[in-house]
PDB file of C-alpha atoms in Angstrom:
ATOM      1  CA  UNK A   2      27.533 -12.285  -6.987  1.00 44.00           C
ATOM      2  CA  UNK A   3      25.064 -14.870  -8.311  1.00 58.00           C
ATOM      3  CA  UNK A   4      22.692 -14.523 -11.233  1.00 85.00           C
ATOM      4  CA  UNK A   5      19.826 -12.122 -10.731  1.00 92.00           C
ATOM      5  CA  UNK A   6      16.439 -13.718 -10.087  1.00 94.00           C
ATOM      6  CA  UNK A   7      13.647 -13.611 -12.624  1.00 97.00           C
ATOM      7  CA  UNK A   8      10.673 -11.930 -10.964  1.00 98.00           C
ATOM      8  CA  UNK A   9       7.256 -12.339 -12.536  1.00 98.00           C
ATOM      9  CA  UNK A  10       4.117 -10.258 -12.026  1.00 98.00           C
ATOM     10  CA  UNK A  11       0.694 -11.794 -12.555  1.00 97.00           C
ATOM     11  CA  UNK A  12      -1.329  -8.611 -12.888  1.00 95.00           C
ATOM     12  CA  UNK A  13       0.185  -5.190 -13.500  1.00 95.00           C
ATOM     13  CA  UNK A  14      -2.090  -2.649 -11.844  1.00 92.00           C
ATOM     14  CA  UNK A  15      -1.282   0.677 -10.218  1.00 93.00           C
ATOM     15  CA  UNK A  16       0.393  -0.834  -7.153  1.00 94.00           C
ATOM     16  CA  UNK A  17       2.427  -3.317  -9.199  1.00 95.00           C
ATOM     17  CA  UNK A  18       3.601  -0.532 -11.490  1.00 96.00           C
ATOM     18  CA  UNK A  19       4.646   1.565  -8.489  1.00 96.00           C
ATOM     19  CA  UNK A  20       6.533  -1.369  -6.979  1.00 96.00           C
ATOM     20  CA  UNK A  21       8.361  -2.188 -10.211  1.00 97.00           C
ATOM     21  CA  UNK A  22       9.179   1.498 -10.731  1.00 96.00           C
ATOM     22  CA  UNK A  23      10.642   1.682  -7.234  1.00 96.00           C
ATOM     23  CA  UNK A  24      12.736  -1.439  -7.719  1.00 96.00           C
ATOM     24  CA  UNK A  25      14.088  -0.130 -11.033  1.00 95.00           C
ATOM     25  CA  UNK A  26      14.645   3.482  -9.918  1.00 92.00           C
ATOM     26  CA  UNK A  27      18.042   5.100 -10.415  1.00 90.00           C
ATOM     27  CA  UNK A  28      18.955   2.489 -13.008  1.00 90.00           C
ATOM     28  CA  UNK A  29      19.172  -0.313 -10.416  1.00 92.00           C
ATOM     29  CA  UNK A  30      19.041  -3.839 -11.803  1.00 94.00           C
ATOM     30  CA  UNK A  31      17.786  -5.925  -8.888  1.00 94.00           C
ATOM     31  CA  UNK A  32      16.123  -8.595 -11.002  1.00 96.00           C
ATOM     32  CA  UNK A  33      14.901  -9.409 -14.484  1.00 97.00           C
ATOM     33  CA  UNK A  34      11.170  -8.782 -14.637  1.00 97.00           C
ATOM     34  CA  UNK A  35       8.548 -10.702 -16.589  1.00 97.00           C
ATOM     35  CA  UNK A  36       5.139  -9.052 -16.699  1.00 97.00           C
ATOM     36  CA  UNK A  37       1.615 -10.223 -17.327  1.00 95.00           C
ATOM     37  CA  UNK A  38       0.193  -9.059 -20.685  1.00 92.00           C
ATOM     38  CA  UNK A  39      -3.251  -8.512 -19.172  1.00 83.00           C
ATOM     39  CA  UNK A  40      -2.686  -4.806 -18.422  1.00 83.00           C
ATOM     40  CA  UNK A  41      -1.057  -4.333 -21.799  1.00 86.00           C
ATOM     41  CA  UNK A  42      -0.618  -0.551 -21.824  1.00 91.00           C
ATOM     42  CA  UNK A  43       0.941  -0.379 -18.359  1.00 93.00           C
ATOM     43  CA  UNK A  44       3.120  -3.458 -18.892  1.00 94.00           C
ATOM     44  CA  UNK A  45       4.482  -2.237 -22.229  1.00 94.00           C
ATOM     45  CA  UNK A  46       5.116   1.204 -20.747  1.00 95.00           C
ATOM     46  CA  UNK A  47       7.343  -0.380 -18.111  1.00 96.00           C
ATOM     47  CA  UNK A  48       9.094  -2.544 -20.709  1.00 95.00           C
ATOM     48  CA  UNK A  49       9.868   0.510 -22.825  1.00 96.00           C
ATOM     49  CA  UNK A  50      11.243   2.375 -19.799  1.00 95.00           C
ATOM     50  CA  UNK A  51      13.474  -0.379 -18.369  1.00 95.00           C
ATOM     51  CA  UNK A  52      15.683  -2.709 -20.457  1.00 94.00           C
ATOM     52  CA  UNK A  53      15.391  -5.593 -17.977  1.00 95.00           C
ATOM     53  CA  UNK A  54      11.574  -5.642 -18.034  1.00 96.00           C
ATOM     54  CA  UNK A  55       9.778  -7.858 -20.571  1.00 97.00           C
ATOM     55  CA  UNK A  56       6.119  -8.615 -21.253  1.00 97.00           C
ATOM     56  CA  UNK A  57       5.215 -12.325 -21.393  1.00 96.00           C
ATOM     57  CA  UNK A  58       2.772 -13.865 -23.814  1.00 96.00           C
ATOM     58  CA  UNK A  59       0.440 -15.043 -21.025  1.00 96.00           C
ATOM     59  CA  UNK A  60       0.083 -15.340 -17.280  1.00 96.00           C
ATOM     60  CA  UNK A  61       1.213 -18.959 -17.547  1.00 97.00           C
ATOM     61  CA  UNK A  62       4.345 -17.797 -19.374  1.00 97.00           C
ATOM     62  CA  UNK A  63       5.045 -15.480 -16.414  1.00 97.00           C
ATOM     63  CA  UNK A  64       4.772 -18.390 -13.987  1.00 98.00           C
ATOM     64  CA  UNK A  65       6.858 -20.682 -16.211  1.00 97.00           C
ATOM     65  CA  UNK A  66       9.659 -18.148 -16.573  1.00 97.00           C
ATOM     66  CA  UNK A  67       9.928 -16.744 -13.039  1.00 97.00           C
ATOM     67  CA  UNK A  68      11.522 -17.968  -9.822  1.00 96.00           C
ATOM     68  CA  UNK A  69       9.640 -15.408  -7.724  1.00 97.00           C
ATOM     69  CA  UNK A  70       6.043 -14.634  -8.689  1.00 98.00           C
ATOM     70  CA  UNK A  71       4.248 -11.523  -7.429  1.00 98.00           C
ATOM     71  CA  UNK A  72       0.466 -11.859  -7.381  1.00 97.00           C
ATOM     72  CA  UNK A  73      -1.063  -8.482  -8.173  1.00 96.00           C
ATOM     73  CA  UNK A  74      -4.599  -9.333  -9.298  1.00 94.00           C
ATOM     74  CA  UNK A  75      -7.698  -8.003  -7.555  1.00 91.00           C
ATOM     75  CA  UNK A  76      -9.340 -10.168  -4.871  1.00 89.00           C
ATOM     76  CA  UNK A  77     -12.498 -10.476  -6.965  1.00 91.00           C
ATOM     77  CA  UNK A  78     -10.739 -12.410  -9.755  1.00 93.00           C
ATOM     78  CA  UNK A  79      -7.893 -14.006  -7.779  1.00 93.00           C
ATOM     79  CA  UNK A  80      -9.429 -17.478  -7.555  1.00 94.00           C
ATOM     80  CA  UNK A  81     -10.326 -17.516 -11.249  1.00 95.00           C
ATOM     81  CA  UNK A  82      -6.933 -16.272 -12.473  1.00 95.00           C
ATOM     82  CA  UNK A  83      -4.703 -18.209 -10.078  1.00 96.00           C
ATOM     83  CA  UNK A  84      -6.733 -21.398 -10.272  1.00 94.00           C
ATOM     84  CA  UNK A  85      -6.011 -21.597 -14.002  1.00 95.00           C
ATOM     85  CA  UNK A  86      -2.220 -21.421 -13.537  1.00 97.00           C
ATOM     86  CA  UNK A  87       0.285 -24.218 -12.941  1.00 98.00           C
ATOM     87  CA  UNK A  88       2.916 -23.321 -10.332  1.00 97.00           C
ATOM     88  CA  UNK A  89       6.098 -25.197  -9.390  1.00 95.00           C
ATOM     89  CA  UNK A  90       7.033 -26.480  -5.945  1.00 94.00           C
ATOM     90  CA  UNK A  91      10.310 -24.560  -5.818  1.00 90.00           C
ATOM     91  CA  UNK A  92       8.840 -21.153  -6.601  1.00 96.00           C
ATOM     92  CA  UNK A  93       8.317 -18.324  -4.139  1.00 96.00           C
ATOM     93  CA  UNK A  94       5.002 -16.509  -4.162  1.00 97.00           C
ATOM     94  CA  UNK A  95       4.717 -12.868  -3.072  1.00 98.00           C
ATOM     95  CA  UNK A  96       1.098 -11.752  -2.761  1.00 97.00           C
ATOM     96  CA  UNK A  97      -0.069  -8.140  -2.955  1.00 96.00           C
ATOM     97  CA  UNK A  98      -3.700  -9.217  -2.413  1.00 94.00           C
ATOM     98  CA  UNK A  99      -4.948  -7.683   0.825  1.00 88.00           C
ATOM     99  CA  UNK A 100      -7.948  -9.895   1.520  1.00 87.00           C
ATOM    100  CA  UNK A 101      -6.327 -13.299   0.980  1.00 91.00           C
ATOM    101  CA  UNK A 102      -4.132 -14.630   3.775  1.00 93.00           C
ATOM    102  CA  UNK A 103      -1.601 -17.411   3.323  1.00 94.00           C
ATOM    103  CA  UNK A 104      -4.152 -20.079   4.278  1.00 94.00           C
ATOM    104  CA  UNK A 105      -6.517 -18.913   1.527  1.00 93.00           C
ATOM    105  CA  UNK A 106      -3.691 -18.562  -1.006  1.00 95.00           C
ATOM    106  CA  UNK A 107      -2.108 -21.965  -0.469  1.00 95.00           C
ATOM    107  CA  UNK A 108      -4.608 -24.090  -2.463  1.00 96.00           C
ATOM    108  CA  UNK A 109      -4.574 -21.520  -5.286  1.00 96.00           C
ATOM    109  CA  UNK A 110      -0.807 -21.766  -5.803  1.00 97.00           C
ATOM    110  CA  UNK A 111      -0.197 -25.448  -4.927  1.00 96.00           C
ATOM    111  CA  UNK A 112       2.291 -27.106  -4.872  1.00 97.00           C
ATOM    112  CA  UNK A 113       4.187 -23.932  -3.845  1.00 96.00           C
ATOM    113  CA  UNK A 114       5.167 -24.024  -0.185  1.00 92.00           C
ATOM    114  CA  UNK A 115       6.775 -20.604   0.355  1.00 92.00           C
ATOM    115  CA  UNK A 116       4.257 -17.750   0.349  1.00 97.00           C
ATOM    116  CA  UNK A 117       5.012 -14.165   1.313  1.00 97.00           C
ATOM    117  CA  UNK A 118       2.734 -11.154   1.570  1.00 97.00           C
ATOM    118  CA  UNK A 119       3.820  -7.582   0.845  1.00 96.00           C
ATOM    119  CA  UNK A 120       1.911  -4.333   1.377  1.00 93.00           C
ATOM    120  CA  UNK A 121       3.291  -1.667  -0.965  1.00 88.00           C
ATOM    121  CA  UNK A 122       1.707   1.765  -1.372  1.00 91.00           C
ATOM    122  CA  UNK A 123       1.840   3.970  -4.502  1.00 93.00           C
ATOM    123  CA  UNK A 124       4.597   6.043  -2.865  1.00 94.00           C
ATOM    124  CA  UNK A 125       7.079   3.159  -3.281  1.00 95.00           C
ATOM    125  CA  UNK A 126       7.525   4.431  -6.841  1.00 96.00           C
ATOM    126  CA  UNK A 127       9.284   7.409  -5.225  1.00 95.00           C
ATOM    127  CA  UNK A 128      10.854   5.157  -2.576  1.00 96.00           C
ATOM    128  CA  UNK A 129       8.770   6.602   0.215  1.00 94.00           C
ATOM    129  CA  UNK A 130       6.424   5.315   2.896  1.00 92.00           C
ATOM    130  CA  UNK A 131       6.099   2.023   4.783  1.00 94.00           C
ATOM    131  CA  UNK A 132       6.478  -1.362   3.125  1.00 95.00           C
ATOM    132  CA  UNK A 133       5.542  -4.503   5.069  1.00 95.00           C
ATOM    133  CA  UNK A 134       6.844  -8.011   4.355  1.00 97.00           C
ATOM    134  CA  UNK A 135       5.563 -11.227   5.948  1.00 97.00           C
ATOM    135  CA  UNK A 136       7.309 -13.426   6.798  1.00 97.00           C
ATOM    136  CA  UNK A 137      10.848 -12.051   6.894  1.00 95.00           C
ATOM    137  CA  UNK A 138      12.922 -13.343   4.009  1.00 94.00           C
ATOM    138  CA  UNK A 139      16.578 -12.971   2.980  1.00 93.00           C
ATOM    139  CA  UNK A 140      15.515 -13.733  -0.615  1.00 92.00           C
ATOM    140  CA  UNK A 141      12.655 -11.235  -0.914  1.00 96.00           C
ATOM    141  CA  UNK A 142      13.939  -8.397   1.296  1.00 96.00           C
ATOM    142  CA  UNK A 143      16.775  -7.382  -1.081  1.00 94.00           C
ATOM    143  CA  UNK A 144      14.171  -6.663  -3.768  1.00 96.00           C
ATOM    144  CA  UNK A 145      12.375  -4.267  -1.422  1.00 96.00           C
ATOM    145  CA  UNK A 146      15.205  -2.620   0.519  1.00 95.00           C
ATOM    146  CA  UNK A 147      15.344   1.150   0.039  1.00 95.00           C
ATOM    147  CA  UNK A 148      11.853   1.440  -1.418  1.00 95.00           C
ATOM    148  CA  UNK A 149      10.660   3.029   1.815  1.00 93.00           C
ATOM    149  CA  UNK A 150      10.632   1.901   5.422  1.00 93.00           C
ATOM    150  CA  UNK A 151      10.763  -1.893   5.117  1.00 96.00           C
ATOM    151  CA  UNK A 152       9.134  -3.643   8.076  1.00 95.00           C
ATOM    152  CA  UNK A 153       9.612  -7.423   8.220  1.00 96.00           C
ATOM    153  CA  UNK A 154       6.964  -9.168  10.300  1.00 96.00           C
ATOM    154  CA  UNK A 155       6.705 -12.557  11.952  1.00 95.00           C
ATOM    155  CA  UNK A 156       2.988 -12.416  12.758  1.00 95.00           C
ATOM    156  CA  UNK A 157       0.428 -12.392   9.952  1.00 94.00           C
ATOM    157  CA  UNK A 158      -2.137 -10.767  12.247  1.00 94.00           C
ATOM    158  CA  UNK A 159       0.151  -7.738  12.565  1.00 95.00           C
ATOM    159  CA  UNK A 160       0.429  -7.547   8.797  1.00 94.00           C
ATOM    160  CA  UNK A 161      -3.360  -7.612   8.400  1.00 94.00           C
ATOM    161  CA  UNK A 162      -3.772  -4.849  10.999  1.00 94.00           C
ATOM    162  CA  UNK A 163      -1.181  -2.630   9.328  1.00 94.00           C
ATOM    163  CA  UNK A 164      -2.643  -3.399   5.905  1.00 93.00           C
ATOM    164  CA  UNK A 165      -6.058  -2.297   7.195  1.00 94.00           C
ATOM    165  CA  UNK A 166      -4.721   1.197   7.860  1.00 95.00           C
ATOM    166  CA  UNK A 167      -3.637   1.559   4.215  1.00 93.00           C
ATOM    167  CA  UNK A 168      -7.342   1.791   3.422  1.00 93.00           C
ATOM    168  CA  UNK A 169      -7.234   5.371   4.683  1.00 95.00           C
ATOM    169  CA  UNK A 170      -5.422   6.895   1.695  1.00 95.00           C
ATOM    170  CA  UNK A 171      -8.565   8.190   0.002  1.00 95.00           C
ATOM    171  CA  UNK A 172      -9.921   9.379   3.367  1.00 96.00           C
ATOM    172  CA  UNK A 173      -6.767  11.411   3.950  1.00 96.00           C
ATOM    173  CA  UNK A 174      -7.142  13.140   0.598  1.00 97.00           C
ATOM    174  CA  UNK A 175     -10.855  13.560   1.315  1.00 97.00           C
ATOM    175  CA  UNK A 176      -9.935  15.483   4.479  1.00 96.00           C
ATOM    176  CA  UNK A 177      -7.611  17.711   2.460  1.00 97.00           C
ATOM    177  CA  UNK A 178     -10.306  18.241  -0.155  1.00 97.00           C
ATOM    178  CA  UNK A 179     -12.879  19.265   2.472  1.00 97.00           C
ATOM    179  CA  UNK A 180     -10.460  21.857   3.902  1.00 97.00           C
ATOM    180  CA  UNK A 181      -9.616  23.102   0.411  1.00 97.00           C
ATOM    181  CA  UNK A 182     -13.341  23.478  -0.316  1.00 97.00           C
ATOM    182  CA  UNK A 183     -13.857  25.427   2.905  1.00 97.00           C
ATOM    183  CA  UNK A 184     -11.051  27.802   1.919  1.00 97.00           C
ATOM    184  CA  UNK A 185     -12.614  28.256  -1.508  1.00 96.00           C
ATOM    185  CA  UNK A 186     -15.936  29.085   0.172  1.00 97.00           C
ATOM    186  CA  UNK A 187     -14.088  31.790   2.118  1.00 97.00           C
ATOM    187  CA  UNK A 188     -12.951  33.350  -1.152  1.00 97.00           C
ATOM    188  CA  UNK A 189      -9.439  31.860  -1.324  1.00 98.00           C
ATOM    189  CA  UNK A 190      -8.546  30.999  -4.919  1.00 97.00           C
ATOM    190  CA  UNK A 191      -7.963  27.258  -5.416  1.00 95.00           C
ATOM    191  CA  UNK A 192      -4.572  27.884  -7.007  1.00 96.00           C
ATOM    192  CA  UNK A 193      -3.509  29.201  -3.609  1.00 97.00           C
ATOM    193  CA  UNK A 194      -5.668  26.996  -1.371  1.00 97.00           C
ATOM    194  CA  UNK A 195      -4.531  23.682  -2.844  1.00 97.00           C
ATOM    195  CA  UNK A 196      -0.744  24.128  -2.494  1.00 97.00           C
ATOM    196  CA  UNK A 197      -1.252  25.677   0.957  1.00 98.00           C
ATOM    197  CA  UNK A 198      -3.196  22.658   2.226  1.00 98.00           C
ATOM    198  CA  UNK A 199      -0.753  20.206   0.616  1.00 97.00           C
ATOM    199  CA  UNK A 200       2.315  21.932   2.093  1.00 98.00           C
ATOM    200  CA  UNK A 201       0.683  22.336   5.508  1.00 97.00           C
ATOM    201  CA  UNK A 202      -0.157  18.651   5.897  1.00 97.00           C
ATOM    202  CA  UNK A 203       3.122  17.547   4.354  1.00 96.00           C
ATOM    203  CA  UNK A 204       4.963  19.500   7.060  1.00 97.00           C
ATOM    204  CA  UNK A 205       2.851  17.825   9.741  1.00 97.00           C
ATOM    205  CA  UNK A 206       3.619  14.422   8.211  1.00 95.00           C
ATOM    206  CA  UNK A 207       7.345  15.112   8.330  1.00 95.00           C
ATOM    207  CA  UNK A 208       7.040  16.125  11.982  1.00 97.00           C
ATOM    208  CA  UNK A 209       5.064  12.967  12.774  1.00 96.00           C
ATOM    209  CA  UNK A 210       7.728  10.756  11.164  1.00 93.00           C
ATOM    210  CA  UNK A 211      10.650  12.556  12.779  1.00 95.00           C
ATOM    211  CA  UNK A 212       9.105  12.452  16.257  1.00 96.00           C
ATOM    212  CA  UNK A 213       7.199   9.158  16.045  1.00 93.00           C
ATOM    213  CA  UNK A 214       9.210   7.749  18.940  1.00 95.00           C
ATOM    214  CA  UNK A 215       7.679  10.323  21.289  1.00 96.00           C
ATOM    215  CA  UNK A 216       4.117   9.182  20.625  1.00 95.00           C
ATOM    216  CA  UNK A 217       1.355  11.063  18.849  1.00 96.00           C
ATOM    217  CA  UNK A 218      -0.240  12.033  22.160  1.00 95.00           C
ATOM    218  CA  UNK A 219       2.868  14.111  22.861  1.00 96.00           C
ATOM    219  CA  UNK A 220       2.544  15.837  19.498  1.00 96.00           C
ATOM    220  CA  UNK A 221      -1.082  16.718  20.261  1.00 96.00           C
ATOM    221  CA  UNK A 222       0.019  18.489  23.430  1.00 96.00           C
ATOM    222  CA  UNK A 223       2.930  20.231  21.728  1.00 96.00           C
ATOM    223  CA  UNK A 224       0.663  21.524  18.958  1.00 96.00           C
ATOM    224  CA  UNK A 225      -2.172  22.685  21.239  1.00 96.00           C
ATOM    225  CA  UNK A 226      -1.517  26.028  22.891  1.00 95.00           C
ATOM    226  CA  UNK A 227      -3.900  26.393  25.881  1.00 94.00           C
ATOM    227  CA  UNK A 228      -6.835  28.492  24.718  1.00 95.00           C
ATOM    228  CA  UNK A 229      -5.527  28.462  21.143  1.00 96.00           C
ATOM    229  CA  UNK A 230      -7.037  27.468  17.816  1.00 97.00           C
ATOM    230  CA  UNK A 231      -5.600  23.942  17.788  1.00 96.00           C
ATOM    231  CA  UNK A 232      -6.871  23.168  21.271  1.00 96.00           C
ATOM    232  CA  UNK A 233     -10.350  24.381  20.305  1.00 97.00           C
ATOM    233  CA  UNK A 234     -10.453  22.450  17.009  1.00 96.00           C
ATOM    234  CA  UNK A 235      -9.371  19.210  18.704  1.00 96.00           C
ATOM    235  CA  UNK A 236     -11.948  19.736  21.494  1.00 96.00           C
ATOM    236  CA  UNK A 237     -14.763  20.387  19.012  1.00 96.00           C
ATOM    237  CA  UNK A 238     -13.914  17.350  16.881  1.00 95.00           C
ATOM    238  CA  UNK A 239     -13.749  15.063  19.908  1.00 95.00           C
ATOM    239  CA  UNK A 240     -17.075  16.387  21.207  1.00 96.00           C
ATOM    240  CA  UNK A 241     -18.673  15.653  17.820  1.00 95.00           C
ATOM    241  CA  UNK A 242     -17.464  12.041  17.964  1.00 94.00           C
ATOM    242  CA  UNK A 243     -15.109  12.557  15.037  1.00 93.00           C
ATOM    243  CA  UNK A 244     -12.157  10.889  16.734  1.00 91.00           C
ATOM    244  CA  UNK A 245     -13.993   7.587  17.139  1.00 93.00           C
ATOM    245  CA  UNK A 246     -15.000   7.281  13.476  1.00 95.00           C
ATOM    246  CA  UNK A 247     -11.582   6.152  12.168  1.00 94.00           C
ATOM    247  CA  UNK A 248     -11.573   3.205  14.574  1.00 95.00           C
ATOM    248  CA  UNK A 249     -15.097   2.245  13.498  1.00 95.00           C
ATOM    249  CA  UNK A 250     -14.075   2.315   9.835  1.00 95.00           C
ATOM    250  CA  UNK A 251     -10.907   0.343  10.599  1.00 95.00           C
ATOM    251  CA  UNK A 252     -12.982  -2.329  12.356  1.00 95.00           C
ATOM    252  CA  UNK A 253     -15.041  -2.748   9.177  1.00 95.00           C
ATOM    253  CA  UNK A 254     -11.973  -2.828   6.934  1.00 93.00           C
ATOM    254  CA  UNK A 255     -10.263  -5.285   9.263  1.00 93.00           C
ATOM    255  CA  UNK A 256     -13.292  -7.569   9.182  1.00 92.00           C
ATOM    256  CA  UNK A 257     -13.253  -7.471   5.396  1.00 89.00           C
ATOM    257  CA  UNK A 258      -9.555  -8.403   5.258  1.00 88.00           C
ATOM    258  CA  UNK A 259     -10.269 -11.248   7.651  1.00 84.00           C
ATOM    259  CA  UNK A 260     -13.036 -12.448   5.334  1.00 79.00           C
ATOM    260  CA  UNK A 261     -15.815 -11.658   7.802  1.00 60.00           C
ATOM    261  CA  UNK A 262     -17.426  -8.730   5.992  1.00 49.00           C
ATOM    262  CA  UNK A 263     -18.374  -7.533   2.527  1.00 52.00           C
ATOM    263  CA  UNK A 264     -18.346  -4.349   0.488  1.00 46.00           C
ATOM    264  CA  UNK A 265     -21.892  -3.667   1.676  1.00 50.00           C
ATOM    265  CA  UNK A 266     -20.911  -3.256   5.319  1.00 57.00           C
ATOM    266  CA  UNK A 267     -20.692   0.364   6.389  1.00 56.00           C
ATOM    267  CA  UNK A 268     -20.696   2.707   9.356  1.00 55.00           C
ATOM    268  CA  UNK A 269     -24.303   3.638  10.159  1.00 51.00           C
ATOM    269  CA  UNK A 270     -25.161   7.296   9.599  1.00 50.00           C
ATOM    270  CA  UNK A 271     -25.938   9.460  12.597  1.00 47.00           C
ATOM    271  CA  UNK A 272     -28.389  11.437  10.526  1.00 37.00           C
TER     272      UNK A 272
END
């Protein structure tokens, strides 16, 4: 077995921390990690937890010391931060920046030729959920294997579409919160309402994953007894136009990832 790669992180935000935690879980030593000092508290917390994680003196020190560099800065400061760094031609870049495709990244990391994009979610810290990698890579995939369902893609447009859907995390929890609030309004104590809602939707998520090959339309039928509560709820939501709203929001998020929209774009209110 050859020497382990040195993997650097420029930026250590929530997603980067989750990814590093997942890669280091169960005492696994997949690489030696060199972290940006910018998010000092988070970076030092990881270094204290894992013996093969170190905090560099600067972002440039991360780039100088790493063979594989993960870019984990926000899109708003990406050009400023990356433009100030000097990369090497032989390095591999792995970007976690949703709104910058490989064409936009290339001048920021020149003369690097090999650029990958990865879409981790916070759940990778617990080695759960989907994890997309573009393009497929025998060098990068071993770092990500087992952190969830790794999907290697050959089409960057597919990656952008899948990445768009990850913008629905807060909306999912917003749905749960609205149901929890309704239960509280009915007199159900929150200490009972909250775990009920969490367990209920978790069970549905497990069913969706286990039976994904059948198609979600099949699951709708199987969970809608004729004349029952589920059939009525689904009918009422469709009649109110609720089922079309996710697609409208996804169109806006997709346009933003493609660089054709801004934070100010929104779905017009019906009210």
